[in-house]
């Protein structure tokens, strides 16, 4: 096998998804600990940052270098090259999360054993399901009292509509579990007491399931309960099915505790064994296999002002095929231009470094002089194609945004346009109002706070946000192809007539009822929830 194939085979690119507080940061940290990428767990400083409120988000901003490097992590373990992509926990960031999930081959869903499936888990799970990627479940916090393992399995099945296949099973009493049973290896792993508070790898002793010695370590009752549970799973549980796992219809389920390192190594090893290597991607000239030796990648995230002193922007690309080489010339398809990929960066645990090579599945950060957009394709100049567009979310909240100080108009326009390119918000213009103000559309409220904060910090512009009473945006077309203008539209004054940044007409209305009226009174009108050249998420 060639070098390219070898490199592809050993790569695992995934995201960890969870409801805030379920333990995503802790688990990430522990994977790094086991991967030898950090020596003492507890050094990812961004923990607790991506929590509930804007103030927390701002905390991240203060530590930007750190939070950003921890948003893509790469390390090696047992011959595998692992790329972990961080997903923000905020529900208001769903669009950002969505894009990140476009760049992974599988996802790990962390569930708090006491809480079960929570709202944010449900939403993120839905996105993974749409993409048909394999989902692995890690039930966390087993060191505390929680729901019974069988009830958690039922919950996954009933709430998420996916079957679960336990890979391991907790041994002992709820809240005082002592180990896990590995169903594949038919082995019992008992953890020794540990006073490092989770900062070191947890030691354990392994027994064959039938080993009499186990009975010296756990009570007769615990042992018998384990045997009964295993028999029940074997007889009544789901059977293993590679195909269903690959399609995200069956989730391999693990029990453990990230904080106390209980079951983490077992999880990591089984996960790496089962998780898929880089998968093919759909393009407008067919399926692009990672083994295709012509380089290709897409941009899934743009982050401006990572270094506030320099206003630099990074475009994060996911490599889909071929080998990446520093300074290579490639085609930026959307701009139809040749570009040179200089200063590519990769993220190794806490550090950023310039890299020379990368392979399919890897994430590389490119300096972006403002040319890239989310979803853009870059590829070998001899084989030009586009990857399928990223689906977009219809905006649901709208506000008029203007600079407090009109002298700052130039920075305001620059800032708001750059943040739009990053995909932070959607921008509209109300014809006739010039560029004094914009109408900004978002999916969630927090995006406005973040917009205000970032314009202030990164562009030195204070803005005034005036919320508008609209909840629905529709891109408009006439069936006969004529241009839609306010005067040719019955009831344009029932909402606000605006244009998106490509000059396409959009009507913002208060509710579905107003929309119904517009539809009834304009039989020639076609309405789109998202721009007509995009797919809705
Ligand atoms: P998140 O990224 O999903 O939001 O969760 P995070 O890892 O930050 O964990 C949230 C809280 O849950 C933290 O407690 C963390 O220590 C705790 N935690 C994570 N894994 C486990 C586990 O296996 N068992 C137990 N008992 N707790 C766990 P905190 O008090 O908010 O922070 P800290 O003071 O511990 O840092």
mmCIF file of C-alpha atoms and ligand atoms in Angstrom, residues 18-29 47-51 89 110 112 138 140-144 256-262, ligand 1:
data_model
loop_
_atom_site.group_PDB
_atom_site.id
_atom_site.type_symbol
_atom_site.label_atom_id
_atom_site.label_comp_id
_atom_site.label_asym_id
_atom_site.label_seq_id
_atom_site.Cartn_x
_atom_site.Cartn_y
_atom_site.Cartn_z
ATOM 1 C CA UNK A 18 -22.777 17.034 24.427
ATOM 2 C CA UNK A 19 -25.120 19.177 26.412
ATOM 3 C CA UNK A 20 -23.094 21.734 28.404
ATOM 4 C CA UNK A 21 -21.663 20.191 31.588
ATOM 5 C CA UNK A 22 -21.982 16.563 30.540
ATOM 6 C CA UNK A 23 -18.194 16.340 30.455
ATOM 7 C CA UNK A 24 -17.063 17.020 26.897
ATOM 8 C CA UNK A 25 -14.075 19.124 27.947
ATOM 9 C CA UNK A 26 -13.038 16.635 30.595
ATOM 10 C CA UNK A 27 -13.246 13.721 28.190
ATOM 11 C CA UNK A 28 -11.263 15.612 25.532
ATOM 12 C CA UNK A 29 -8.624 16.340 28.121
ATOM 13 C CA UNK A 47 -12.784 24.540 30.231
ATOM 14 C CA UNK A 48 -15.928 26.054 31.624
ATOM 15 C CA UNK A 49 -15.710 28.758 29.027
ATOM 16 C CA UNK A 50 -18.168 27.655 26.418
ATOM 17 C CA UNK A 51 -20.949 27.482 28.922
ATOM 18 C CA UNK A 89 -21.968 24.017 23.621
ATOM 19 C CA UNK A 110 -21.227 12.382 25.856
ATOM 20 C CA UNK A 112 -24.329 12.628 31.881
ATOM 21 C CA UNK A 138 -20.000 7.725 26.194
ATOM 22 C CA UNK A 140 -20.174 9.807 31.760
ATOM 23 C CA UNK A 141 -20.005 10.458 35.496
ATOM 24 C CA UNK A 142 -20.365 6.852 36.544
ATOM 25 C CA UNK A 143 -18.548 7.690 39.757
ATOM 26 C CA UNK A 144 -21.773 9.303 40.948
ATOM 27 C CA UNK A 256 -17.213 5.470 32.264
ATOM 28 C CA UNK A 257 -16.143 8.528 34.138
ATOM 29 C CA UNK A 258 -13.968 11.057 32.413
ATOM 30 C CA UNK A 259 -13.070 12.792 35.637
ATOM 31 C CA UNK A 260 -11.741 9.708 37.375
ATOM 32 C CA UNK A 261 -10.355 8.096 34.159
ATOM 33 C CA UNK A 262 -12.667 5.176 34.630
HETATM 34 P P1 LIG B 1 -18.659 20.249 29.240
HETATM 35 O O1 LIG B 1 -17.377 20.494 28.528
HETATM 36 O O2 LIG B 1 -19.479 19.171 28.612
HETATM 37 O O3 LIG B 1 -19.448 21.480 29.502
HETATM 38 O O4 LIG B 1 -18.321 19.660 30.696
HETATM 39 P P2 LIG B 1 -16.986 19.689 31.533
HETATM 40 O O5 LIG B 1 -16.023 18.701 31.026
HETATM 41 O O6 LIG B 1 -16.516 21.099 31.726
HETATM 42 O O7 LIG B 1 -17.545 19.110 32.894
HETATM 43 C C1 LIG B 1 -18.591 19.749 33.629
HETATM 44 C C2 LIG B 1 -18.460 19.421 35.097
HETATM 45 O O8 LIG B 1 -18.620 18.002 35.262
HETATM 46 C C3 LIG B 1 -17.105 19.753 35.695
HETATM 47 O O9 LIG B 1 -17.318 20.066 37.058
HETATM 48 C C4 LIG B 1 -16.370 18.437 35.616
HETATM 49 O O10 LIG B 1 -15.329 18.332 36.554
HETATM 50 C C5 LIG B 1 -17.493 17.469 35.921
HETATM 51 N N1 LIG B 1 -17.229 16.112 35.418
HETATM 52 C C6 LIG B 1 -16.764 15.746 34.201
HETATM 53 N N2 LIG B 1 -16.636 14.416 34.128
HETATM 54 C C7 LIG B 1 -17.035 13.930 35.323
HETATM 55 C C8 LIG B 1 -17.121 12.608 35.861
HETATM 56 O O11 LIG B 1 -16.795 11.607 35.237
HETATM 57 N N3 LIG B 1 -17.597 12.526 37.125
HETATM 58 C C9 LIG B 1 -17.950 13.610 37.880
HETATM 59 N N4 LIG B 1 -18.390 13.408 39.108
HETATM 60 N N5 LIG B 1 -17.870 14.869 37.386
HETATM 61 C C10 LIG B 1 -17.418 15.015 36.140
HETATM 62 P P3 LIG B 1 -17.249 21.518 37.638
HETATM 63 O O12 LIG B 1 -17.438 21.416 39.089
HETATM 64 O O13 LIG B 1 -18.154 22.403 36.877
HETATM 65 O O14 LIG B 1 -15.778 21.944 37.268
HETATM 66 P P4 LIG B 1 -14.433 21.548 38.016
HETATM 67 O O15 LIG B 1 -14.411 22.383 39.236
HETATM 68 O O16 LIG B 1 -14.468 20.091 38.313
HETATM 69 O O17 LIG B 1 -13.386 21.905 37.037
#
